[in-house]
CSV table of C-alpha atoms in Angstrom, one decimal:
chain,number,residue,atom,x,y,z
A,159,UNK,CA,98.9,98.1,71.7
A,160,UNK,CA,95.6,96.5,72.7
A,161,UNK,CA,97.0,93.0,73.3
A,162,UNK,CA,100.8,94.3,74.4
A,163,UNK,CA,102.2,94.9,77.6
A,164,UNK,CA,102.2,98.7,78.6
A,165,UNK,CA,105.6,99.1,80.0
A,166,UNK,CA,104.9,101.9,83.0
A,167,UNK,CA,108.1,103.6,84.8
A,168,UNK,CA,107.1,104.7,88.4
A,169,UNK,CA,108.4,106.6,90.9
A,170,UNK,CA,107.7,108.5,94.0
A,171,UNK,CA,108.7,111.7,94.9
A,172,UNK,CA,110.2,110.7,98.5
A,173,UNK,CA,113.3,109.9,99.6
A,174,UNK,CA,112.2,108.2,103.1
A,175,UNK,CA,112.8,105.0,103.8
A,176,UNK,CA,109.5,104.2,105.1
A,177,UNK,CA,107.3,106.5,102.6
A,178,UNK,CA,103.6,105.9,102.3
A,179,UNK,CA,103.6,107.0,98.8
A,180,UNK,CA,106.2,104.1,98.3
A,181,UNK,CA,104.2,102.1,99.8
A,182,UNK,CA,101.3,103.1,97.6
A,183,UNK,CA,104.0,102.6,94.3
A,184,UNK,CA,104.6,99.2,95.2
A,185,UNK,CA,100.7,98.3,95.8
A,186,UNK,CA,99.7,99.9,92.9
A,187,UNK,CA,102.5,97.6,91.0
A,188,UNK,CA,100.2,94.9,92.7
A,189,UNK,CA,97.0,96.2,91.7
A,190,UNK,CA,97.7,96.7,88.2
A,191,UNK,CA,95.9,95.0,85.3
A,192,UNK,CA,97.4,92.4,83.6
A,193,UNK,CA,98.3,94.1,80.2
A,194,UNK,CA,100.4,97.0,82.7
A,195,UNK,CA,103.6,96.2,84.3
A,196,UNK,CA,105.0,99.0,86.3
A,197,UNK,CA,108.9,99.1,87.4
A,198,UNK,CA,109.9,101.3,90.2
A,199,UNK,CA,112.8,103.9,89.8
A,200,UNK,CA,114.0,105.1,93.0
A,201,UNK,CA,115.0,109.0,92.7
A,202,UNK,CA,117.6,108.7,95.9
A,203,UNK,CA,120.9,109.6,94.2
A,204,UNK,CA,119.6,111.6,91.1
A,205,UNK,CA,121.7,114.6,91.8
A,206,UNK,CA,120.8,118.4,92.3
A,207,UNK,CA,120.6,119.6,88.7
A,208,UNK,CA,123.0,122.0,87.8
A,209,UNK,CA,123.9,123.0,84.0
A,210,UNK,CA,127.0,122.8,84.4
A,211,UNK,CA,127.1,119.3,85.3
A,212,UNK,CA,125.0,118.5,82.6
A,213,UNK,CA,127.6,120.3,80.0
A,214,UNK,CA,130.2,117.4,81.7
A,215,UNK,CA,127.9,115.3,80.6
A,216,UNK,CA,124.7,113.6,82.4
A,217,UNK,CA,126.0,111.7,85.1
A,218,UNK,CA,125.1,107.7,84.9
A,219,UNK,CA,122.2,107.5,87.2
A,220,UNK,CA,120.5,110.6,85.5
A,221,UNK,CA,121.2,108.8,81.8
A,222,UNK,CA,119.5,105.6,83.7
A,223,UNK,CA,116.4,107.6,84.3
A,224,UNK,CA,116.2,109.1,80.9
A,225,UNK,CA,116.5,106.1,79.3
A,226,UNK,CA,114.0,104.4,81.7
A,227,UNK,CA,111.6,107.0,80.9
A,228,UNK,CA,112.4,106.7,76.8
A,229,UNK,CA,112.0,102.9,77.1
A,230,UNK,CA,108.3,103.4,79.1
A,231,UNK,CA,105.1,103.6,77.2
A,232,UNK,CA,104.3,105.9,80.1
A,233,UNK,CA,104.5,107.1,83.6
A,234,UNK,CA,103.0,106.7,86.9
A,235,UNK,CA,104.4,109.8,89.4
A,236,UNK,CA,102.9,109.4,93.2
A,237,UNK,CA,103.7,112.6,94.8
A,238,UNK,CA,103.6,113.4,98.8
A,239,UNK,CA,102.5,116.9,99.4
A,240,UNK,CA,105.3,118.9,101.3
A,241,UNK,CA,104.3,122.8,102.2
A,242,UNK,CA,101.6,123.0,100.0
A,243,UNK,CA,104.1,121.9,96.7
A,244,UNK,CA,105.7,118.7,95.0
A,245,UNK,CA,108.6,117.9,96.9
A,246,UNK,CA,112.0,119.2,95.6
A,247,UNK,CA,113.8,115.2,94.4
A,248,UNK,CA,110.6,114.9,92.4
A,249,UNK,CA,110.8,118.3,90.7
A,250,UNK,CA,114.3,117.8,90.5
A,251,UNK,CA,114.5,114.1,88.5
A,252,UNK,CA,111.7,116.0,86.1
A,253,UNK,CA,114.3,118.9,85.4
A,254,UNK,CA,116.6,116.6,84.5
A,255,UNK,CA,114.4,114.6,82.1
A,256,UNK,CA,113.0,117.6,81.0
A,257,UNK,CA,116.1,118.9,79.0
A,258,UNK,CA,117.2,117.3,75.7
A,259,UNK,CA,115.0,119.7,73.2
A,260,UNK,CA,112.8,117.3,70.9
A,261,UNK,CA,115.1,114.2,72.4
A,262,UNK,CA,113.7,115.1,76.0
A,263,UNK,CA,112.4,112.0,77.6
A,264,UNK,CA,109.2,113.8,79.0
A,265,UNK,CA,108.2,114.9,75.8
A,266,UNK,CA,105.1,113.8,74.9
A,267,UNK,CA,105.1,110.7,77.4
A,268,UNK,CA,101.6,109.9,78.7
A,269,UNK,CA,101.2,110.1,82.8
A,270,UNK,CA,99.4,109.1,85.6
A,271,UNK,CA,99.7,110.9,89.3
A,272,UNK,CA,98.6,110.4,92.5
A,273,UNK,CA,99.5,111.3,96.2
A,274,UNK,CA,98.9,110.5,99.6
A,275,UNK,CA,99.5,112.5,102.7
A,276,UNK,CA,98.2,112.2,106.7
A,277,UNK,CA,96.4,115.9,106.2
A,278,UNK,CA,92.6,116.4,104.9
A,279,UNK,CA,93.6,118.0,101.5
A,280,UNK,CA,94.9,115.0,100.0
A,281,UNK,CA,98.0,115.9,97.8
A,282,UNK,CA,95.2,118.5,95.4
A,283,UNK,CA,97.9,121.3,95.4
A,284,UNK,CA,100.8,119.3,94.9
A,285,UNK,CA,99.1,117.5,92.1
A,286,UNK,CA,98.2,120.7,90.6
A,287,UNK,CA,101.4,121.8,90.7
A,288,UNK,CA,103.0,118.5,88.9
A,289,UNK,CA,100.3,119.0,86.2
A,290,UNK,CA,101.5,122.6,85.6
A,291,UNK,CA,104.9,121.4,86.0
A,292,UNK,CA,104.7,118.5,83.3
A,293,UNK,CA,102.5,120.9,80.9
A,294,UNK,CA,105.6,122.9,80.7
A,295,UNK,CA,107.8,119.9,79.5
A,296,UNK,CA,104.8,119.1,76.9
A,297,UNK,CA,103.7,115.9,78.7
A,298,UNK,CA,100.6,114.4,77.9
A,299,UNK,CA,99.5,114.1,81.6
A,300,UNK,CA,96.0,112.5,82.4
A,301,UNK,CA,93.3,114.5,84.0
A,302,UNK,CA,91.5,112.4,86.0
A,303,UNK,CA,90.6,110.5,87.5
A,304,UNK,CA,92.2,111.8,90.6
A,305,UNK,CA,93.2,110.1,93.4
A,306,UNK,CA,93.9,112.5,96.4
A,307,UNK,CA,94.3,109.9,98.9
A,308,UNK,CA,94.5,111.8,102.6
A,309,UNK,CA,94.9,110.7,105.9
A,310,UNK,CA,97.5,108.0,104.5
A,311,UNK,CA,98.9,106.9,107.6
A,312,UNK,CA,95.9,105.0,108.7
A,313,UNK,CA,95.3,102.9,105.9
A,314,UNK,CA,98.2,100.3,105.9
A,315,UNK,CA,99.1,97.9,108.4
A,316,UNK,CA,102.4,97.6,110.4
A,317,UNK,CA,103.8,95.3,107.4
A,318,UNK,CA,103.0,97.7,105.1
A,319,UNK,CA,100.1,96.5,103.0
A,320,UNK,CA,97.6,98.3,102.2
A,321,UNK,CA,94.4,97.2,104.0
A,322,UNK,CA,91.9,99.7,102.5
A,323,UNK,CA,89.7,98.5,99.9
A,324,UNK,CA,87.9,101.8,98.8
A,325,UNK,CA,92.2,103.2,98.0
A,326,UNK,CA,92.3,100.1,95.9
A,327,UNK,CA,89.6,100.1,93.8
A,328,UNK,CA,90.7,104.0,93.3
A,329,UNK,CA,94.5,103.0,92.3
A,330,UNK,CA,92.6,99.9,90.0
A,331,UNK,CA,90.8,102.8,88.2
A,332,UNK,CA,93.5,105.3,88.2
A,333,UNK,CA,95.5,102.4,86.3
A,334,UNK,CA,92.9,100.9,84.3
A,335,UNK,CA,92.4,104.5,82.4
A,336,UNK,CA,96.2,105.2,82.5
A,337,UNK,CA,96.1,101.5,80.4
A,338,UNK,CA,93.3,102.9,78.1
A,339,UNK,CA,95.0,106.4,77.6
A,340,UNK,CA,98.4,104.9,77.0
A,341,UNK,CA,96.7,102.9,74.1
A,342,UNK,CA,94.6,105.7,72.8
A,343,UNK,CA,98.0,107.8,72.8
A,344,UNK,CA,100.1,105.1,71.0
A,345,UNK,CA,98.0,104.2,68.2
C-alpha cells in the first residue's frame, strides 16, 4: 500500500451551507499528500435512522454512503462541536453505517478526526465523544495527533481559504499519519 493511492472518504458533520468545518474538508483535500486522495460525502439528505426503514430496505443515499465507506481505505470525520457533543447528522450517518453485523461498513475502517469551532475548547469533547462513539462500532480510530482547531472563524478569508499557516501544517500532519496508519493497518 506504500506506493498506492489511499482512497480517503470525508465528511463533515454539518449541514450549513457556509460550514467552517467544510471549509476545513475541502482544504484538507488540498493539503493532502500525494499518495492520499480524499472525496467528500455530503451527509445533507441521509435520513433520520429509524429501524423500521431500514427493514424496507436502506434507502439509496444511505446504500451510497455504505458503499463509499466499504470502497475507502479509510476515513477522515471533521466534527463542529454543538452543546458540548458531535452534532446529531454526524451521529446519525454513523448509525446508519454502523449496522450490517460483520458486513458493517465501520467495522474495522481506520479514521482520522478533527473539528473546529469559534469557542476556546476546540472541538476536545466532541472529539471524545466520536472516539467513544466509533469504539463502539469497532473502528480503528487514530489517537493523535489531534487537531482541536478553536476560534475557527478567524482563520479564513471572505473567499473561504484558509489563510493560517500554523492550521495547515496541523491538517498536513493529521494526514500524513492517517497515510502512515492506513498502511500500517492494511498490510
Amino acid at each position: 500500500m506504500d506506493t498506492q493511492k489511499i482512497n480517503v472518504l470525508g465528511f463533515a458533520g454539518s449541514l450549513r451551507k457556509d460550514s467552517y468545518n467544510h471549509a476545513l474538508l475541502r482544504e484538507a483535500a488540498k493539503l493532502a499528500p500525494d499518495n492520499l486522495d480524499i472525496i467528500d460525502f455530503d451527509l445533507s439528505d441521509i435520513p433520520m435512522f429509524n429501524e423500521d426503514l431500514e427493514k424496507q430496505g436502506d434507502p439509496s443515499i444511505v446504500t451510497e454512503f455504505k458503499e463509499a465507506i466499504r470502497q475507502s481505505d479509510a476515513l477522515f470525520i471533521v466534527t463542529p462541536e454543538y452543546n458540548g457533543s458531535i452534532p446529531g447528522v454526524l451521529k446519525n450517518a454513523i448509525d446508519w453505517a454502523s449496522r450490517g453485523g460483520k458486513e458493517a461498513p465501520l467495522l474495522k475502517k481506520p479514521i482520522a478526526i478533527m473539528g473546529g469551532t469559534p469557542g476556546r475548547a476546540g472541538t476536545a469533547q466532541a472529539q471524545a465523544q466520536l472516539r467513544q462513539v466509533l469504539t463502539s462500532t469497532r473502528s480503528l480510530v487514530m489517537i493523535e495527533p489531534q487537531v482541536l482547531i478553536s476560534g475557527v472563524h478567524g482563520l479564513f478569508d471572505e473567499q473561504g481559504q484558509l489563510t493560517d499557516e500554523r492550521t495547515s501544517q496541523y491538517i498536513r500532519r493529521l494526514l500524513d499519519s492517517l497515510a502512515d496508519w492506513t498502511s500500517i493497518l492494511n498490510k
